[in-house]
CSV table of C-alpha atoms and ligand atoms in Angstrom, one decimal:
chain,number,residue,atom,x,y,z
A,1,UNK,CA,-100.7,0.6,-0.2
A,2,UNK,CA,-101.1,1.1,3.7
A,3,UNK,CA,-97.7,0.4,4.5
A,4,UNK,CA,-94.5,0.5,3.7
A,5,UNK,CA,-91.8,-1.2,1.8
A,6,UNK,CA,-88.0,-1.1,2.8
A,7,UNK,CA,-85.1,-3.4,1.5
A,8,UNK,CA,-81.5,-4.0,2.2
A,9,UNK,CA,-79.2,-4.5,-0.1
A,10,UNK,CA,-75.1,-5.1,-0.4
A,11,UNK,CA,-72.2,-7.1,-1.2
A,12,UNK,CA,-71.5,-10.7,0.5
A,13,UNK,CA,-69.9,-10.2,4.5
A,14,UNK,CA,-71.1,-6.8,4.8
A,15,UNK,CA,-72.3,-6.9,7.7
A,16,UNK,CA,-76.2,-7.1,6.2
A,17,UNK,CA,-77.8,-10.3,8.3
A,18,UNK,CA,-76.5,-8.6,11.7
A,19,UNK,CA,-78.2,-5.5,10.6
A,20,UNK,CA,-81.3,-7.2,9.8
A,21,UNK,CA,-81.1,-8.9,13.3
A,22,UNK,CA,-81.0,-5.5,14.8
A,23,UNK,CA,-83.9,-4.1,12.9
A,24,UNK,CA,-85.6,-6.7,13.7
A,25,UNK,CA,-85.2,-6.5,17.6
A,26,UNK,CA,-85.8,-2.5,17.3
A,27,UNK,CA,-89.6,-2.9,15.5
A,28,UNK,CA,-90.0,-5.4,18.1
A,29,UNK,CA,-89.1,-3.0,20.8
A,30,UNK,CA,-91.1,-0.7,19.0
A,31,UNK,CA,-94.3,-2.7,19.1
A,32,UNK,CA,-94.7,-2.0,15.2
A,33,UNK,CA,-96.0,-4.9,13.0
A,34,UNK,CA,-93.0,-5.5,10.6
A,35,UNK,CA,-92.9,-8.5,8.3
A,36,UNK,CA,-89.3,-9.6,7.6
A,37,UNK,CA,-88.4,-11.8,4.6
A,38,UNK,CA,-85.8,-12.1,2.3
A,39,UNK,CA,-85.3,-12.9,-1.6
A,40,UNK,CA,-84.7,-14.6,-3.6
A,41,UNK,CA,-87.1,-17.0,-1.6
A,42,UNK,CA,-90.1,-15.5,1.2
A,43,UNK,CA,-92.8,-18.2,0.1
A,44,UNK,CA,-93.0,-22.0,-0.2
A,45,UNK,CA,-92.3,-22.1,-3.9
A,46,UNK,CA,-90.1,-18.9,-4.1
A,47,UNK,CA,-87.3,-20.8,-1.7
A,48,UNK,CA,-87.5,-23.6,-3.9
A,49,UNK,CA,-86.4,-21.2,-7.0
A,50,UNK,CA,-83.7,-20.3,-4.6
A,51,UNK,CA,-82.5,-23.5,-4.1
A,52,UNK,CA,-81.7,-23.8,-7.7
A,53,UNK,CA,-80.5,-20.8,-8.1
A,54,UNK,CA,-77.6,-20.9,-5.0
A,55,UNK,CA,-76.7,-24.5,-5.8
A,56,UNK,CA,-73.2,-24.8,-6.3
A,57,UNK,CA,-73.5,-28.2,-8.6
A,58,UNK,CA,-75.5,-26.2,-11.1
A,59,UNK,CA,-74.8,-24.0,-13.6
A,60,UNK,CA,-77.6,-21.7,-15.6
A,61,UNK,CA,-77.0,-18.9,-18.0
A,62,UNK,CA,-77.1,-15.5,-17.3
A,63,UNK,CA,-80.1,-14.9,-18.9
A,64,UNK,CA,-82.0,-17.8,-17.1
A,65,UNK,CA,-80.5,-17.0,-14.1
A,66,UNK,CA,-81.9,-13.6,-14.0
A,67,UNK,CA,-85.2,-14.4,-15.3
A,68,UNK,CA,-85.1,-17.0,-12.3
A,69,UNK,CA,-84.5,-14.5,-9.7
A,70,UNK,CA,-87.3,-12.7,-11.6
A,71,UNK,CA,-90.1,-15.2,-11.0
A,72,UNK,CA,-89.1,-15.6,-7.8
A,73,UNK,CA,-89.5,-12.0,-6.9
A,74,UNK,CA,-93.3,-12.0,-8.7
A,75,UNK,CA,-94.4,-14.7,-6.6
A,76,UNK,CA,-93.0,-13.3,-3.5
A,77,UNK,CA,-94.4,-10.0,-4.0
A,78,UNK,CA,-98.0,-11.4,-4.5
A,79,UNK,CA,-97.9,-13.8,-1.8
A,80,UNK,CA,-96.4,-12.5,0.8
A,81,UNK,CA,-95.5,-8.7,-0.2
A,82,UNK,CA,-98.2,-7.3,-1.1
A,83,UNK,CA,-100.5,-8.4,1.0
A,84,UNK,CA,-98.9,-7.6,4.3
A,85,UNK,CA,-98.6,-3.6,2.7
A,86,UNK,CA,-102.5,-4.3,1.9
A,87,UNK,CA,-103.0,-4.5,6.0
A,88,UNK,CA,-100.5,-2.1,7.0
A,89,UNK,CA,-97.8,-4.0,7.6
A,90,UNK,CA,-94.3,-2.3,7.2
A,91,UNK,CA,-91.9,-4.7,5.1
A,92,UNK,CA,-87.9,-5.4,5.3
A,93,UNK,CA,-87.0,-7.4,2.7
A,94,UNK,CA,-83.4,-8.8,2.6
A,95,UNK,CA,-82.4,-8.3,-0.7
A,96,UNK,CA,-84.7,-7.4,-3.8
A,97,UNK,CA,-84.2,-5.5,-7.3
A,98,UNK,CA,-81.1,-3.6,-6.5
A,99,UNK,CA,-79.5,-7.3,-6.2
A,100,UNK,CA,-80.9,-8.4,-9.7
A,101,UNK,CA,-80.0,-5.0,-11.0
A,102,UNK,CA,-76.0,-5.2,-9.5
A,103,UNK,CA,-75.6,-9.1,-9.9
A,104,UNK,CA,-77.2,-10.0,-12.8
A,105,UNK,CA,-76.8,-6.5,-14.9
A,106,UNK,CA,-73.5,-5.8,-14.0
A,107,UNK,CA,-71.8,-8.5,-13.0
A,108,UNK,CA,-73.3,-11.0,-15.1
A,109,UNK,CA,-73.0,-8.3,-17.6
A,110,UNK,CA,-77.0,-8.4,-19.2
A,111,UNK,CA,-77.2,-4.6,-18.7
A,112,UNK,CA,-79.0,-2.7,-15.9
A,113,UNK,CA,-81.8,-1.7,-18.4
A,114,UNK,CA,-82.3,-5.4,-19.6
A,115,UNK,CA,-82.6,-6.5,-15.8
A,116,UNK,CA,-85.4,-3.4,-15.2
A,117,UNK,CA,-87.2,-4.7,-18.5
A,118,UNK,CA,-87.5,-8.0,-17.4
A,119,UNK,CA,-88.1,-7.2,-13.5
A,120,UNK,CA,-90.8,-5.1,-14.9
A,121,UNK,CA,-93.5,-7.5,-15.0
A,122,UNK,CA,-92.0,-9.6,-12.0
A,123,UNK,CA,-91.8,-6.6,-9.7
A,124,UNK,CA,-96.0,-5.3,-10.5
A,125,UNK,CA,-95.4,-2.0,-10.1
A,126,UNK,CA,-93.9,-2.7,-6.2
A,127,UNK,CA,-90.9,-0.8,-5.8
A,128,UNK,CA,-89.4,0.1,-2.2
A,129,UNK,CA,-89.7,3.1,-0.5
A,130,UNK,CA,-86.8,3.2,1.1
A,131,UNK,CA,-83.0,1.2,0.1
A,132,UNK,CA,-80.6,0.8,2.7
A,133,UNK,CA,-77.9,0.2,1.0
A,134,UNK,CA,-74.6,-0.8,3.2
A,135,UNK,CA,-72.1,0.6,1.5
A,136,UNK,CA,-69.0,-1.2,1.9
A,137,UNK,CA,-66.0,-2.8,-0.7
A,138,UNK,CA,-66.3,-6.4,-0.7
A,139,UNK,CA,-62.6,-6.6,-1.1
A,140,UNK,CA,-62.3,-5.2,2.2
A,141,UNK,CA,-65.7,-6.7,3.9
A,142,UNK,CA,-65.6,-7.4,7.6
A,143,UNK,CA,-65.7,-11.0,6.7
A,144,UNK,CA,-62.3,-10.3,4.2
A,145,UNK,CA,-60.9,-8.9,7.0
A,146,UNK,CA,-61.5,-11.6,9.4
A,147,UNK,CA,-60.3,-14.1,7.1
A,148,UNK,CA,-63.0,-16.2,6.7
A,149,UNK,CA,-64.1,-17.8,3.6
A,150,UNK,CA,-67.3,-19.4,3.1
A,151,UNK,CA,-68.8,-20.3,-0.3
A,152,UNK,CA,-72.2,-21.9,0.7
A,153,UNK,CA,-73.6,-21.0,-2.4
A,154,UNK,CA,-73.3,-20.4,-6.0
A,155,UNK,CA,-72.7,-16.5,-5.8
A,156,UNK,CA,-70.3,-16.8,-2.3
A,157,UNK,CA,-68.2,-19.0,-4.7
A,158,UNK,CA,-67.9,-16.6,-8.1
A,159,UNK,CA,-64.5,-14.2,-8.8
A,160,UNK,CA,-63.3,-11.4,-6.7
A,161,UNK,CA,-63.5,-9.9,-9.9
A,162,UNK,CA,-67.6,-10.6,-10.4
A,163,UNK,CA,-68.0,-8.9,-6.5
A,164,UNK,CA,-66.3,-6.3,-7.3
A,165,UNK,CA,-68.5,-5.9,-10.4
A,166,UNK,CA,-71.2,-6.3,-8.3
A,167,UNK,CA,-70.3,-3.6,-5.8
A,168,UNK,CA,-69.9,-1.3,-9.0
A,169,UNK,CA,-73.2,-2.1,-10.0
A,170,UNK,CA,-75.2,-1.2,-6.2
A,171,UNK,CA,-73.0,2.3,-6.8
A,172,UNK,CA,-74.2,3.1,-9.9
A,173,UNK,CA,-77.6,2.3,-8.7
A,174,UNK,CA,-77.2,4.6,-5.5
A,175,UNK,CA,-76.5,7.4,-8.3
A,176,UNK,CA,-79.5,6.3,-10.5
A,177,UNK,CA,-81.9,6.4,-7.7
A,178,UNK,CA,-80.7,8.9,-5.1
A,179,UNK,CA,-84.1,9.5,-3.7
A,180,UNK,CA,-84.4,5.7,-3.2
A,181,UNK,CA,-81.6,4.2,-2.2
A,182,UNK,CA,-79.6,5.7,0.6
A,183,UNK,CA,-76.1,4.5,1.2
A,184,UNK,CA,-74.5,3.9,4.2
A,185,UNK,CA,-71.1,3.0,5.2
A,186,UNK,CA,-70.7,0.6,7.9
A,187,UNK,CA,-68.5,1.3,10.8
A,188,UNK,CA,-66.8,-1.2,12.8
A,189,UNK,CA,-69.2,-0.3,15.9
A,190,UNK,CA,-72.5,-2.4,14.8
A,191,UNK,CA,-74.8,-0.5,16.8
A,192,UNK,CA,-73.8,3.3,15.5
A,193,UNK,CA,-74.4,1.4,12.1
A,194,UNK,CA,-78.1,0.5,13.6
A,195,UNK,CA,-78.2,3.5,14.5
A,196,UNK,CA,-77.7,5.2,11.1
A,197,UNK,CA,-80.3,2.9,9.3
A,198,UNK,CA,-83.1,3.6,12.1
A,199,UNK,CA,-82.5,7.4,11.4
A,200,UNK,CA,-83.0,7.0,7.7
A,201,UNK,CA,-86.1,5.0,8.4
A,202,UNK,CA,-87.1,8.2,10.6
A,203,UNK,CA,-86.0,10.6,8.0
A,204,UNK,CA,-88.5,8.4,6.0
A,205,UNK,CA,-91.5,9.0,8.0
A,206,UNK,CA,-91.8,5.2,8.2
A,207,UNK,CA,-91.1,5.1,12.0
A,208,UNK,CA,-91.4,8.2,14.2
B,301,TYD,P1,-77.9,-15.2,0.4
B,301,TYD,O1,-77.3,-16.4,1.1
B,301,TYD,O2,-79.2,-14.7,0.9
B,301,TYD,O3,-76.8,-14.0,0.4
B,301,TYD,P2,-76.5,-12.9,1.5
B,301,TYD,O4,-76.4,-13.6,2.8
B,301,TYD,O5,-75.1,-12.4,1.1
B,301,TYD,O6,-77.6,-11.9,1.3
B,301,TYD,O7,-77.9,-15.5,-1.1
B,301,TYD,C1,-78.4,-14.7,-2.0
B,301,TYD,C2,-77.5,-14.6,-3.2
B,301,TYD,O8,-78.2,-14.3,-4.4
B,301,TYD,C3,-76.5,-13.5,-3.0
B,301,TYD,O9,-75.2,-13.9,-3.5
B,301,TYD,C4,-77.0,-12.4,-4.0
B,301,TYD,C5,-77.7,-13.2,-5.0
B,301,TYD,N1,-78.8,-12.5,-5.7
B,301,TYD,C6,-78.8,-12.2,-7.0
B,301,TYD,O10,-77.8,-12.5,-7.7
B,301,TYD,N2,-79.8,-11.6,-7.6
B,301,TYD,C7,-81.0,-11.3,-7.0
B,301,TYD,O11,-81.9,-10.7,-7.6
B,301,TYD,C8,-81.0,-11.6,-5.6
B,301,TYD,C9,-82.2,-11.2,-4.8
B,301,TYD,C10,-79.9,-12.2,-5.0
């Protein structure tokens, strides 16, 4: 592939969509041809999956739920991901395994190895090149500490308990896949955070 694959990954109020936005304005700044999408969802039919799966008046198994996110992901990554790598394109993808891997595996309790096994036709062999993963508690999230509560969807309305499993789960996959996922804990400046993700993108070689 041509180009180059990075996604973003954490627990809920972390801070993640405002570091998206700023990624966003810095390739622009940059001049350099970055797709931005986000999962589950990215393609007509992919969003649709995701409007099952965040609907709070449903309820699907664990199982279902991550074979779901699962077919999702395929036909994102051969509609939309895959291609724009085929021309070059650099990809940011809000969210991708690592979610399936902490959510589903760990908090949903199927097992990290089941999720891989069944992610491992869904993903067709397109794994990221870089992680950023934004290390930060979800009991003590920015949006935690400004009070706010919002449960939009299905996930935003589960346990502390099943966020904190989740949080587990993005650390043990930081210490599965060191060369992969690089951690990075916020601070409360926005922009030194920025700042930290743009170097690891450097470090990378995707971005001079
Ligand atoms: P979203 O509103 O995009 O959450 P956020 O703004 O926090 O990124 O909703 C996506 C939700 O789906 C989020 O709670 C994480 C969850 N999810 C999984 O459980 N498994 C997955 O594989 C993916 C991609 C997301």
């Amino acid at each position: 592939m041509k180009g180059k694959f990075i996604t973003v990954e954490g627990c809920e109020g972390v801070g993640k969509s405002t570091q998206l936005r700023l990624l966003k304005d810095f390739f622009e700044r940059e001049g350099i041809d970055a797709l931005f999408t986000r999962e589950p969802g990215g393609t007509p039919v992919a969003e649709r999956i995701r409007e099952i799966l965040l609907d709070k008046k449903l309820s699907v198994s664990p199982i279902i739920e991550a074979e779901l996110f699962a077919v999702a992901r395929n036909e994102h990554i051969n509609n939309l991901i895959k291609p724009a790598l085929e021309e070059g394109k650099v990809v940011i993808c809000d969210r991708y395994i690592d979610s399936s891997l902490a959510y589903q595996g760990v908090a949903r309790n199927l097992g990290i190895d089941r999720v891989y096994d069944i992610n491992s036709y869904a993903r067709d062999n397109c794994m990221p090149d870089l992680t950023i993963f934004i290390d930060m508690d979800p009991a003590h999230s920015w949006r935690k500490q400004r009070g706010t509560v919002i449960l939009n969807d299905r996930m935003e309305g589960e346990s502390n308990e099943f966020h904190a499993l989740c949080y587990k789960g993005f650390k043990e996959m930081c210490k599965r896949e060191p060369h992969r996922i690089v951690a990075i804990v916020p601070s409360e400046d926005k922009n030194a955070t920025h700042e930290a993700i743009v170097n690891e993108i450097k470090k990378k070689g995707i971005v001079c």
